[in-house]
Short mmCIF file of C-alpha atoms and ligand atoms in Angstrom, two decimals:
data_model
loop_
_atom_site.label_atom_id
_atom_site.label_comp_id
_atom_site.label_asym_id
_atom_site.label_seq_id
_atom_site.Cartn_x
_atom_site.Cartn_y
_atom_site.Cartn_z
CA MET A 1 70.79 24.26 -27.79
CA THR A 2 69.67 27.68 -26.74
CA GLU A 3 68.19 28.50 -23.40
CA LEU A 4 64.78 28.90 -25.05
CA ASP A 5 65.00 25.48 -26.71
CA SER A 6 65.76 23.75 -23.46
CA LEU A 7 62.99 25.61 -21.65
CA GLU A 8 60.58 24.55 -24.40
CA ARG A 9 61.65 20.92 -24.28
CA ASP A 10 61.35 20.95 -20.51
CA LEU A 11 57.85 22.45 -20.60
CA LEU A 12 56.61 20.11 -23.34
CA ASP A 13 57.95 17.13 -21.36
CA GLN A 14 56.03 18.34 -18.32
CA VAL A 15 52.85 18.68 -20.41
CA ASP A 16 53.28 15.12 -21.66
CA ALA A 17 53.93 13.82 -18.17
CA ALA A 18 50.88 15.52 -16.59
CA ALA A 19 48.66 12.68 -15.44
CA ASP A 20 45.48 14.59 -14.74
CA GLU A 21 43.74 17.94 -15.12
CA ALA A 22 45.17 19.29 -11.88
CA SER A 23 48.83 18.62 -12.71
CA LEU A 24 48.32 19.90 -16.26
CA ASP A 25 46.94 23.10 -14.81
CA ALA A 26 49.93 23.36 -12.50
CA VAL A 27 52.23 23.19 -15.56
CA ARG A 28 50.17 25.89 -17.26
CA VAL A 29 50.40 28.22 -14.27
CA ALA A 30 54.13 27.61 -13.91
CA ALA A 31 54.68 28.51 -17.60
CA LEU A 32 51.95 30.90 -18.64
CA GLY A 33 50.61 32.21 -15.34
CA LYS A 34 51.32 35.75 -14.17
CA LYS A 35 54.67 34.77 -12.74
CA GLY A 36 55.21 31.83 -15.07
CA SER A 37 58.54 31.14 -16.77
CA VAL A 38 57.26 32.05 -20.26
CA SER A 39 55.40 35.11 -19.02
CA GLU A 40 58.58 36.36 -17.34
CA LEU A 41 60.39 35.99 -20.69
CA LEU A 42 57.64 37.96 -22.46
CA LYS A 43 58.06 40.74 -19.94
CA THR A 44 61.76 41.13 -20.86
CA LEU A 45 60.71 42.21 -24.40
CA GLY A 46 59.66 45.64 -23.14
CA ALA A 47 63.13 46.58 -22.01
CA MET A 48 64.86 45.46 -25.24
CA SER A 49 66.11 47.62 -28.05
CA PRO A 50 63.96 47.46 -31.21
CA GLU A 51 66.50 45.29 -33.04
CA GLU A 52 66.85 42.86 -30.21
CA ARG A 53 63.04 42.69 -29.82
CA LYS A 54 62.69 41.97 -33.52
CA GLU A 55 64.87 38.94 -33.14
CA ARG A 56 63.78 37.68 -29.69
CA GLY A 57 60.09 38.54 -30.01
CA PRO A 58 59.10 35.87 -32.53
CA LEU A 59 61.18 33.30 -30.68
CA ILE A 60 59.56 33.91 -27.33
CA ASN A 61 56.05 34.31 -28.78
CA GLY A 62 56.53 31.12 -30.77
CA LEU A 63 57.56 29.32 -27.63
CA ARG A 64 54.46 30.61 -25.85
CA ASP A 65 52.18 29.53 -28.70
CA ARG A 66 53.60 26.03 -28.87
CA VAL A 67 53.39 25.51 -25.12
CA GLN A 68 49.81 26.85 -25.14
CA ASN A 69 48.86 24.51 -27.99
CA ALA A 70 50.45 21.52 -26.33
CA ILE A 71 48.51 22.19 -23.15
CA GLY A 72 45.25 22.59 -25.11
CA GLN A 73 45.78 19.33 -26.96
CA ARG A 74 46.68 17.46 -23.82
CA ARG A 75 43.55 18.76 -22.11
CA GLU A 76 41.36 17.64 -25.00
CA ALA A 77 42.95 14.20 -25.00
CA MET A 78 42.30 13.88 -21.28
CA ALA A 79 38.62 14.88 -21.66
CA GLU A 80 38.21 12.37 -24.45
CA ALA A 81 39.80 9.61 -22.41
CA ALA A 82 37.56 10.45 -19.44
CA LEU A 83 34.47 10.30 -21.65
CA GLU A 84 35.58 6.97 -23.10
CA ALA A 85 36.07 5.56 -19.64
CA ARG A 86 32.63 6.76 -18.53
CA LEU A 87 30.90 5.42 -21.60
CA SER A 88 32.46 2.02 -21.18
CA THR A 89 31.35 1.74 -17.54
CA GLU A 90 27.86 3.01 -18.30
CA ARG A 91 27.30 0.71 -21.20
CA VAL A 92 23.86 -0.91 -21.25
CA ASP A 93 23.56 -4.41 -22.56
CA VAL A 94 20.27 -4.17 -24.42
CA THR A 95 20.20 -7.93 -24.89
CA LEU A 96 19.80 -8.54 -21.13
CA PRO A 97 16.30 -9.74 -20.07
CA VAL A 98 14.02 -6.94 -18.84
CA ARG A 99 12.93 -6.83 -15.20
CA GLU A 100 9.27 -7.88 -14.84
CA ALA A 101 6.80 -4.99 -14.88
CA PRO A 102 4.85 -4.19 -11.69
CA GLU A 103 1.62 -5.61 -13.09
CA VAL A 104 3.43 -8.91 -13.66
CA ARG A 105 5.51 -9.02 -10.50
CA GLY A 106 3.13 -7.33 -8.04
CA ARG A 107 0.51 -9.19 -6.03
CA ILE A 108 -2.84 -8.11 -4.62
CA HIS A 109 -3.31 -9.05 -0.96
CA PRO A 110 -6.01 -11.70 -0.44
CA ILE A 111 -7.94 -9.29 1.82
CA SER A 112 -8.12 -6.67 -0.93
CA GLN A 113 -9.10 -9.34 -3.41
CA VAL A 114 -11.83 -10.73 -1.17
CA MET A 115 -13.17 -7.22 -0.48
CA ASP A 116 -13.43 -6.69 -4.24
CA GLU A 117 -15.13 -10.07 -4.64
CA VAL A 118 -17.64 -9.30 -1.88
CA THR A 119 -18.34 -5.86 -3.35
CA ALA A 120 -18.90 -7.34 -6.82
CA ILE A 121 -21.41 -9.88 -5.44
CA PHE A 122 -23.43 -7.39 -3.42
CA ALA A 123 -23.30 -4.77 -6.15
CA ASP A 124 -24.95 -7.35 -8.37
CA MET A 125 -27.76 -7.63 -5.80
CA GLY A 126 -28.26 -3.87 -5.86
CA PHE A 127 -26.25 -2.86 -2.79
CA SER A 128 -24.10 0.27 -2.80
CA VAL A 129 -20.99 0.85 -0.69
CA ALA A 130 -20.96 3.08 2.41
CA GLU A 131 -17.96 3.95 4.55
CA GLY A 132 -17.18 5.31 8.00
CA PRO A 133 -14.08 6.22 10.02
CA ASP A 134 -11.89 3.71 11.86
CA ILE A 135 -11.83 6.01 14.91
CA GLU A 136 -15.38 6.25 16.19
CA THR A 137 -17.25 7.96 18.98
CA ASP A 138 -18.69 5.85 21.74
CA ASP A 139 -22.14 6.88 20.49
CA TYR A 140 -21.74 5.44 17.00
CA ASN A 141 -19.85 2.34 18.09
CA PHE A 142 -22.10 1.53 21.07
CA THR A 143 -24.84 3.81 22.39
CA ALA A 144 -26.75 4.43 19.15
CA LEU A 145 -26.51 0.68 18.48
CA ASN A 146 -28.54 0.11 21.66
CA PHE A 147 -25.60 -0.72 23.95
CA PRO A 148 -26.67 1.32 26.99
CA PRO A 149 -23.77 2.77 29.04
CA GLY A 150 -22.52 0.09 31.42
CA HIS A 151 -24.18 -2.73 29.46
CA PRO A 152 -22.14 -5.96 29.75
CA ALA A 153 -22.18 -6.42 25.95
CA ARG A 154 -19.67 -3.54 25.76
CA GLU A 155 -17.19 -5.63 27.74
CA MET A 156 -17.43 -8.42 25.15
CA HIS A 157 -15.87 -6.18 22.55
CA ASP A 158 -12.30 -5.95 23.90
CA THR A 159 -12.27 -2.31 22.87
CA PHE A 160 -9.20 -0.20 22.19
CA PHE A 161 -9.86 3.22 23.76
CA LEU A 162 -8.12 6.45 22.79
CA ALA A 163 -7.03 8.96 25.44
CA PRO A 164 -9.94 11.18 26.59
CA ASP A 165 -10.31 14.45 24.67
CA ARG A 166 -10.84 17.95 26.18
CA ASN A 167 -14.45 17.11 27.04
CA GLY A 168 -13.44 13.85 28.70
CA GLN A 169 -14.82 11.81 25.76
CA ARG A 170 -12.94 8.69 24.84
CA LYS A 171 -13.02 7.79 21.18
CA VAL A 172 -12.58 4.12 20.26
CA LEU A 173 -11.10 2.14 17.40
CA ARG A 174 -14.35 0.78 15.99
CA THR A 175 -14.90 -2.77 17.20
CA HIS A 176 -17.19 -3.59 14.28
CA THR A 177 -18.49 -2.01 11.07
CA SER A 178 -21.98 -1.64 12.60
CA PRO A 179 -21.46 2.10 13.38
CA VAL A 180 -21.68 2.64 9.63
CA GLN A 181 -25.29 1.40 9.89
CA ILE A 182 -26.03 4.40 12.12
CA ARG A 183 -24.16 6.82 9.88
CA THR A 184 -26.09 5.54 6.88
CA MET A 185 -29.53 5.60 8.48
CA ARG A 186 -28.91 9.12 9.81
CA SER A 187 -27.91 10.40 6.38
CA GLN A 188 -30.06 8.46 3.89
CA GLU A 189 -33.77 7.91 3.45
CA PRO A 190 -35.09 4.34 3.19
CA PRO A 191 -35.14 2.23 1.12
CA ILE A 192 -31.52 1.57 2.10
CA ARG A 193 -29.38 -1.23 0.73
CA VAL A 194 -25.69 -0.82 1.58
CA ILE A 195 -22.61 -2.80 2.42
CA CYS A 196 -19.79 -1.26 4.46
CA PRO A 197 -16.43 -3.02 4.15
CA GLY A 198 -13.59 -1.88 6.37
CA ARG A 199 -11.09 -2.35 9.17
CA THR A 200 -12.14 -3.21 12.70
CA TYR A 201 -10.16 -3.56 15.93
CA ARG A 202 -10.31 -5.71 19.03
CA HIS A 203 -7.84 -6.61 21.73
CA ASP A 204 -7.49 -10.24 20.70
CA SER A 205 -4.83 -12.42 19.05
CA ASP A 206 -4.57 -16.13 18.14
CA GLN A 207 -4.74 -18.37 15.07
CA THR A 208 -8.14 -17.02 14.00
CA HIS A 209 -8.09 -13.56 15.69
CA THR A 210 -5.88 -10.53 15.05
CA PRO A 211 -6.12 -7.12 16.78
CA MET A 212 -6.96 -5.53 13.43
CA PHE A 213 -9.29 -7.44 11.17
CA HIS A 214 -11.87 -6.77 8.49
CA GLN A 215 -15.63 -6.92 8.30
CA VAL A 216 -18.25 -6.14 5.77
CA GLU A 217 -21.51 -4.87 7.17
CA GLY A 218 -24.77 -5.20 5.32
CA LEU A 219 -27.90 -3.15 5.94
CA VAL A 220 -31.30 -3.28 4.29
CA ILE A 221 -34.13 -0.99 5.42
CA ASP A 222 -37.45 -0.65 3.69
CA LYS A 223 -41.14 -1.22 4.41
CA ALA A 224 -41.10 -4.99 4.49
CA ALA A 225 -37.54 -6.43 4.50
CA ASN A 226 -37.82 -9.61 6.57
CA ILE A 227 -35.82 -12.48 7.96
CA ALA A 228 -36.52 -14.71 4.94
CA ASN A 229 -34.95 -12.01 2.73
CA LEU A 230 -31.96 -11.92 5.07
CA LYS A 231 -31.50 -15.67 4.83
CA TRP A 232 -31.77 -15.62 1.04
CA VAL A 233 -29.25 -12.78 0.70
CA LEU A 234 -26.73 -14.59 2.90
CA GLU A 235 -27.19 -17.91 1.11
CA GLU A 236 -26.88 -16.28 -2.29
CA PHE A 237 -23.79 -14.45 -1.12
CA CYS A 238 -22.13 -17.64 0.14
CA ARG A 239 -22.96 -19.54 -3.03
CA ALA A 240 -21.51 -16.80 -5.20
CA PHE A 241 -18.50 -16.19 -2.99
CA PHE A 242 -17.50 -19.83 -2.52
CA GLU A 243 -18.47 -20.59 -6.12
CA VAL A 244 -20.50 -23.70 -5.27
CA ASP A 245 -24.12 -24.73 -5.78
CA ALA A 246 -24.91 -25.18 -2.13
CA VAL A 247 -23.15 -24.17 1.06
CA LYS A 248 -23.77 -25.86 4.37
CA MET A 249 -24.69 -23.00 6.69
CA ARG A 250 -25.86 -23.14 10.30
CA PHE A 251 -27.97 -20.31 11.78
CA ARG A 252 -27.49 -20.29 15.55
CA PRO A 253 -29.67 -18.06 17.77
CA SER A 254 -27.49 -15.37 19.28
CA PHE A 255 -27.56 -11.96 20.89
CA PHE A 256 -26.58 -8.52 19.62
CA PRO A 257 -27.99 -5.38 21.25
CA PHE A 258 -28.74 -3.86 17.85
CA THR A 259 -30.68 -6.78 16.31
CA GLU A 260 -33.70 -8.77 17.47
CA PRO A 261 -33.92 -11.62 16.76
CA SER A 262 -30.21 -12.26 16.20
CA ALA A 263 -28.26 -15.17 14.78
CA GLU A 264 -24.72 -16.22 14.16
CA VAL A 265 -23.92 -18.14 11.01
CA ASP A 266 -21.33 -20.90 10.82
CA ILE A 267 -20.10 -22.58 7.72
CA GLN A 268 -19.08 -26.19 7.43
CA CYS A 269 -15.37 -26.88 7.15
CA SER A 270 -12.62 -29.27 8.10
CA ARG A 271 -9.70 -28.35 10.31
CA LYS A 272 -7.58 -31.41 9.64
CA GLY A 273 -3.86 -30.85 10.15
CA GLY A 274 -4.48 -27.30 11.30
CA GLU A 275 -5.54 -26.24 7.83
CA ILE A 276 -9.05 -24.89 7.49
CA ARG A 277 -10.75 -26.32 4.41
CA PHE A 278 -14.11 -25.31 3.13
CA GLY A 279 -16.75 -27.69 1.74
CA GLU A 280 -15.71 -30.79 3.63
CA GLY A 281 -15.41 -32.15 7.17
CA THR A 282 -17.58 -31.88 10.23
CA ASP A 283 -16.31 -28.70 11.85
CA TRP A 284 -17.96 -25.29 11.79
CA LEU A 285 -16.41 -21.84 11.52
CA GLU A 286 -18.34 -18.75 12.52
CA ILE A 287 -18.29 -16.24 9.68
CA LEU A 288 -21.02 -13.71 10.42
CA GLY A 289 -23.56 -12.24 12.79
CA CYS A 290 -26.96 -11.00 11.67
CA GLY A 291 -30.50 -10.16 12.66
CA MET A 292 -33.46 -7.85 12.26
CA VAL A 293 -32.57 -4.25 13.09
CA HIS A 294 -33.74 -3.46 16.64
CA PRO A 295 -36.56 -0.87 16.90
CA ASN A 296 -34.43 1.17 19.34
CA VAL A 297 -31.71 1.47 16.68
CA LEU A 298 -34.25 2.68 14.12
CA ARG A 299 -35.54 5.23 16.65
CA ASN A 300 -31.97 6.37 17.44
CA CYS A 301 -31.64 7.20 13.73
CA GLY A 302 -34.92 9.09 13.54
CA LEU A 303 -36.80 6.29 11.79
CA ASP A 304 -40.24 5.01 12.77
CA PRO A 305 -40.20 1.27 13.58
CA ASP A 306 -43.90 1.09 12.68
CA ALA A 307 -43.18 2.43 9.19
CA VAL A 308 -39.89 0.76 8.24
CA GLN A 309 -37.95 -2.34 9.21
CA GLY A 310 -34.92 -4.22 7.99
CA PHE A 311 -32.03 -6.53 8.58
CA ALA A 312 -28.30 -6.27 9.07
CA PHE A 313 -25.34 -8.59 8.97
CA GLY A 314 -21.61 -8.39 9.65
CA VAL A 315 -19.25 -10.81 7.90
CA GLY A 316 -15.66 -11.50 8.97
CA ILE A 317 -13.71 -10.92 5.76
CA ASP A 318 -10.50 -12.49 7.01
CA ARG A 319 -12.42 -15.63 8.05
CA ILE A 320 -14.09 -16.12 4.68
CA ALA A 321 -10.76 -15.46 2.92
CA MET A 322 -9.10 -18.19 5.03
CA LEU A 323 -11.94 -20.57 4.24
CA LYS A 324 -12.02 -19.92 0.53
CA TYR A 325 -8.30 -20.00 -0.07
CA GLY A 326 -7.31 -22.65 2.48
CA MET A 327 -5.11 -20.53 4.69
CA PRO A 328 -4.38 -22.15 8.04
CA ASP A 329 -3.49 -19.04 10.06
CA LEU A 330 -4.74 -15.47 10.09
CA ARG A 331 -1.59 -13.84 11.45
CA PRO A 332 0.55 -14.00 8.26
CA PHE A 333 -2.10 -11.76 6.62
CA PHE A 334 -0.50 -8.87 8.44
CA GLU A 335 3.17 -9.85 8.49
CA ALA A 336 4.04 -8.38 5.08
CA ASP A 337 6.12 -11.42 4.08
CA VAL A 338 6.56 -11.26 0.30
CA ARG A 339 7.00 -15.02 0.05
CA TRP A 340 3.56 -15.50 1.61
CA LEU A 341 2.15 -12.86 -0.70
CA ASP A 342 3.76 -14.55 -3.71
CA HIS A 343 2.00 -17.76 -2.73
CA TYR A 344 -1.43 -16.44 -1.71
CA GLY A 345 -1.59 -13.12 -3.58
CA PHE A 346 -3.51 -12.36 -6.76
CA ARG A 347 -2.41 -10.89 -10.06
CA PRO A 348 -3.23 -7.19 -10.29
CA LEU A 349 -5.22 -7.52 -13.49
CA ASP A 350 -7.40 -10.40 -12.26
CA ILE A 351 -10.14 -8.03 -11.18
CA PRO A 352 -13.08 -9.93 -9.70
CA SER A 353 -16.42 -9.57 -11.42
CA LEU A 354 -19.43 -11.82 -11.71
CA VAL A 355 -19.02 -11.88 -15.47
CA SER A 356 -15.37 -12.88 -15.80
CA GLY A 357 -15.34 -15.00 -12.66
CA LEU A 358 -14.48 -13.88 -9.17
CA THR A 359 -10.97 -15.25 -9.00
CA GLY A 360 -9.75 -14.66 -12.52
N1 LIG B 1 -21.33 -6.24 14.61
C1 LIG B 1 -21.47 -7.64 14.93
C2 LIG B 1 -20.10 -8.18 15.35
O1 LIG B 1 -19.11 -7.57 15.05
C3 LIG B 1 -21.96 -8.43 13.75
C4 LIG B 1 -23.36 -8.07 13.36
C5 LIG B 1 -23.60 -7.14 12.38
C6 LIG B 1 -24.44 -8.68 13.96
C7 LIG B 1 -24.87 -6.81 12.01
C8 LIG B 1 -25.72 -8.37 13.59
C9 LIG B 1 -25.93 -7.44 12.61
O2 LIG B 1 -20.00 -9.21 15.98
#
């Protein structure tokens, strides 16, 4: 065997033995690189006599071609094997069951559902929706609502105050949705018929109170809106919301600075075993405050109490949700526990409307 034959066999063995791209490339450099064994042989051709070159040239060039080919083939084989391996790990079994789509798996929070229910009911009675910010000025949350500075009723609100601004004014997290009454009366002409659903905040926490909760405000202002209208609207609302023919309601005289006269409304329920159930029992749960809009409030909004009058109410959304859906405790509403949401949540496409039924 000639020297060239044994070099060739040696190189081809190395090509076969190369386990990966890197070692194959090392073989290539060692043979065909600038200082590679085959390249060095090619260089010797230049110094040969023409006869010698004629004989050695084809031998050396042939060796180079075969080594080059072998390397090329090996590289292709490796790429193919790598692709095979990748395809087999990435294989998708199209017969596997599909994961449930969001509209099947997802749940609407009872608060969102109840807000939509309430909106559908009042929209049917001709109310539109108004909104205001969660962070309010003292004026909107209190003063314009006829809470004079220093009035003890302010203390009853367990207010969260923000740090004073540059002018020493302390904004508040609104303690009720009533400031939206002021915003509406200052920006719209009577007749006014709005509801204002939203978040409210008070420093309070137990089974039926959370620091953040939800209310829906109602406001009606026109020439003759009276307390009988107020009572009818609330009764109609409760009948539609609780989906019953009659609801036992109790109007208790009460006090709010921004209404006169004022009442609180309780609804009959049972609290047996800690679970609040609606439509049975001998207990009462307060669900709303209401009254005739105080003349001072109308004046604070640039309205003439001798020309227009009206009523307002504020319903605790979380309370009526607990009552309607039999939830014993308010706190899990805000704990983001998916198991709770699975149990109490609503399907995304069960959109409440008076036509299709409120609860789907
Ligand atoms: N804002 C009152 C509260 O949060 C409720 C209310 C609203 C009372 C409108 C009367 C009229 O307790």
